[in-house]
XYZ file of N, CA and C in Angstrom:
237
model
N -128.004 -37.946 91.974
C -127.785 -37.799 90.550
C -129.140 -37.887 89.850
N -129.407 -36.951 89.000
C -130.671 -36.965 88.269
C -130.604 -38.011 87.167
N -131.774 -38.447 86.705
C -131.766 -39.443 85.618
C -130.980 -38.979 84.393
N -131.089 -37.699 84.045
C -130.362 -37.240 82.856
C -128.850 -37.261 83.091
N -128.409 -36.923 84.304
C -126.976 -37.003 84.620
C -126.500 -38.449 84.547
N -127.295 -39.341 85.105
C -126.944 -40.761 85.097
C -126.864 -41.271 83.660
N -127.839 -40.883 82.834
C -127.836 -41.304 81.429
C -126.615 -40.759 80.691
N -126.288 -39.484 80.954
C -125.116 -38.888 80.309
C -123.837 -39.610 80.728
N -123.716 -39.904 82.017
C -122.532 -40.615 82.510
C -122.459 -42.009 81.903
N -123.597 -42.679 81.824
C -123.634 -44.024 81.250
C -123.193 -43.998 79.787
N -123.687 -43.030 79.035
C -123.300 -42.918 77.619
C -121.802 -42.636 77.487
N -121.298 -41.749 78.344
C -119.872 -41.414 78.292
C -119.019 -42.645 78.583
N -119.344 -43.349 79.653
C -118.555 -44.524 80.021
C -118.667 -45.618 78.976
N -119.867 -45.829 78.482
C -120.064 -46.879 77.486
C -119.269 -46.571 76.221
N -119.281 -45.307 75.780
C -118.548 -44.965 74.560
C -117.040 -45.010 74.790
N -116.615 -44.626 75.970
C -115.179 -44.569 76.244
C -114.564 -45.944 76.488
N -115.287 -46.820 77.163
C -114.717 -48.102 77.555
C -115.260 -49.284 76.764
N -115.924 -49.021 75.652
C -116.451 -50.107 74.822
C -115.319 -50.713 74.001
N -115.394 -51.984 73.787
C -114.439 -52.661 72.919
C -113.125 -52.986 73.595
N -112.197 -53.539 72.824
C -110.923 -53.986 73.392
C -110.071 -52.852 73.944
N -110.070 -51.699 73.293
C -109.272 -50.587 73.797
C -109.779 -50.123 75.155
N -111.083 -50.115 75.325
C -111.660 -49.732 76.610
C -111.316 -50.723 77.701
N -111.338 -52.000 77.360
C -110.956 -53.033 78.334
C -109.511 -52.849 78.769
N -108.641 -52.580 77.810
C -107.237 -52.357 78.143
C -107.059 -51.110 78.993
N -107.799 -50.072 78.682
C -107.722 -48.842 79.463
C -108.149 -49.084 80.906
N -109.221 -49.845 81.100
C -109.662 -50.169 82.456
C -108.607 -50.980 83.202
N -107.991 -51.951 82.529
C -106.935 -52.739 83.168
C -105.779 -51.841 83.568
N -105.390 -50.930 82.689
C -104.276 -50.042 83.001
C -104.598 -49.151 84.194
N -105.835 -48.698 84.294
C -106.261 -47.915 85.462
C -106.146 -48.754 86.728
N -106.570 -50.009 86.655
C -106.478 -50.914 87.800
C -105.023 -51.095 88.219
N -104.157 -51.328 87.252
C -102.743 -51.559 87.540
C -102.140 -50.349 88.245
N -102.500 -49.155 87.807
C -101.952 -47.942 88.407
C -102.432 -47.738 89.843
N -103.633 -48.178 90.168
C -104.232 -47.884 91.461
C -104.119 -49.000 92.496
N -103.726 -50.173 92.101
C -103.759 -51.333 92.990
C -102.555 -51.359 93.926
N -102.791 -51.440 95.249
C -101.677 -51.467 96.198
C -101.011 -52.843 96.331
N -101.689 -53.894 95.920
C -101.147 -55.245 96.044
C -100.309 -55.566 94.808
N -99.011 -55.602 94.971
C -98.124 -55.763 93.824
C -98.275 -57.113 93.126
N -98.589 -58.185 93.856
C -98.768 -59.467 93.177
C -100.001 -59.434 92.278
N -101.024 -58.691 92.695
C -102.204 -58.532 91.839
C -101.875 -57.705 90.605
N -100.989 -56.737 90.774
C -100.570 -55.919 89.633
C -99.833 -56.792 88.617
N -98.974 -57.674 89.086
C -98.261 -58.578 88.175
C -99.258 -59.468 87.429
N -100.262 -59.975 88.142
C -101.299 -60.782 87.483
C -102.055 -59.957 86.446
N -102.346 -58.703 86.793
C -103.060 -57.827 85.856
C -102.217 -57.559 84.611
N -100.911 -57.398 84.798
C -100.032 -57.200 83.641
C -100.049 -58.420 82.728
N -100.083 -59.611 83.322
C -100.203 -60.827 82.509
C -101.531 -60.858 81.756
N -102.595 -60.410 82.411
C -103.899 -60.343 81.734
C -103.849 -59.356 80.569
N -103.204 -58.217 80.791
C -103.047 -57.244 79.701
C -102.290 -57.862 78.534
N -101.262 -58.622 78.839
C -100.507 -59.302 77.781
C -101.420 -60.249 77.011
N -102.299 -60.936 77.722
C -103.244 -61.836 77.062
C -104.182 -61.098 76.120
N -104.648 -59.913 76.544
C -105.492 -59.106 75.659
C -104.719 -58.747 74.390
N -103.471 -58.338 74.552
C -102.672 -57.959 73.388
C -102.414 -59.158 72.485
N -102.200 -60.332 73.075
C -102.057 -61.545 72.258
C -103.324 -61.791 71.451
N -104.459 -61.692 72.128
C -105.741 -61.951 71.472
C -105.976 -60.996 70.303
N -105.589 -59.734 70.481
C -105.814 -58.739 69.431
C -104.581 -58.554 68.542
N -103.717 -59.568 68.538
C -102.560 -59.647 67.636
C -101.637 -58.436 67.739
N -101.238 -58.156 68.972
C -100.272 -57.088 69.226
C -99.121 -57.680 70.048
N -98.313 -58.538 69.407
C -97.297 -59.282 70.161
C -96.235 -58.417 70.836
N -95.871 -57.305 70.245
C -94.851 -56.451 70.878
C -95.341 -55.910 72.211
N -96.587 -55.477 72.246
C -97.157 -54.984 73.502
C -97.264 -56.113 74.519
N -97.655 -57.302 74.057
C -97.783 -58.452 74.961
C -96.440 -58.769 75.611
N -95.379 -58.767 74.821
C -94.042 -59.048 75.350
C -93.656 -57.998 76.385
N -93.977 -56.748 76.098
C -93.653 -55.660 77.027
C -94.340 -55.871 78.378
N -95.632 -56.200 78.358
C -96.360 -56.396 79.607
C -95.875 -57.636 80.352
N -95.553 -58.703 79.627
C -95.038 -59.913 80.291
C -93.684 -59.631 80.949
N -92.852 -58.856 80.277
C -91.550 -58.499 80.853
C -91.736 -57.652 82.109
N -92.680 -56.718 82.072
C -92.974 -55.910 83.258
C -93.444 -56.780 84.410
N -94.322 -57.734 84.114
C -94.842 -58.636 85.151
C -93.712 -59.468 85.747
N -92.833 -59.985 84.902
C -91.713 -60.797 85.390
C -90.773 -59.964 86.259
N -90.472 -58.752 85.823
C -89.596 -57.876 86.606
C -90.233 -57.528 87.947
N -91.524 -57.289 87.941
C -92.224 -56.967 89.180
C -92.206 -58.157 90.136
N -92.453 -59.345 89.619
C -92.413 -60.550 90.471
C -91.012 -60.767 91.048
N -90.006 -60.484 90.239
C -88.630 -60.612 90.710
C -88.364 -59.628 91.848
N -88.818 -58.406 91.680
C -88.639 -57.388 92.721
C -89.399 -57.753 93.993
N -90.614 -58.286 93.839
C -91.405 -58.721 94.997
C -90.660 -59.830 95.739
N -90.103 -60.783 94.992
C -89.375 -61.897 95.607
C -88.161 -61.391 96.392
N -87.447 -60.422 95.855
C -86.278 -59.866 96.549
C -86.686 -59.136 97.824
N -87.798 -58.427 97.779
C -88.246 -57.657 98.940
C -88.792 -58.536 100.055
N -89.327 -59.702 99.717
C -89.924 -60.564 100.737
C -88.914 -61.524 101.359
N -87.711 -61.597 100.803
C -86.692 -62.517 101.347
C -85.966 -61.879 102.488
């Protein structure tokens, strides 16, 4: 990668993932790609925490419910 390509990529990533929305987007990407379901449930709880911090309680409740449902499904599959 040439320096100019690297600089362009850095600017793109920095502008796209800067701030709270970028952090949430990165978490959502992680959740979609992670094969370990217990880690996904933990990530969903982290996403809920971000939404709590940025005063978005409806989204936080949604992510917590998803995490709880996922943990329930994991528990059923491992028994």
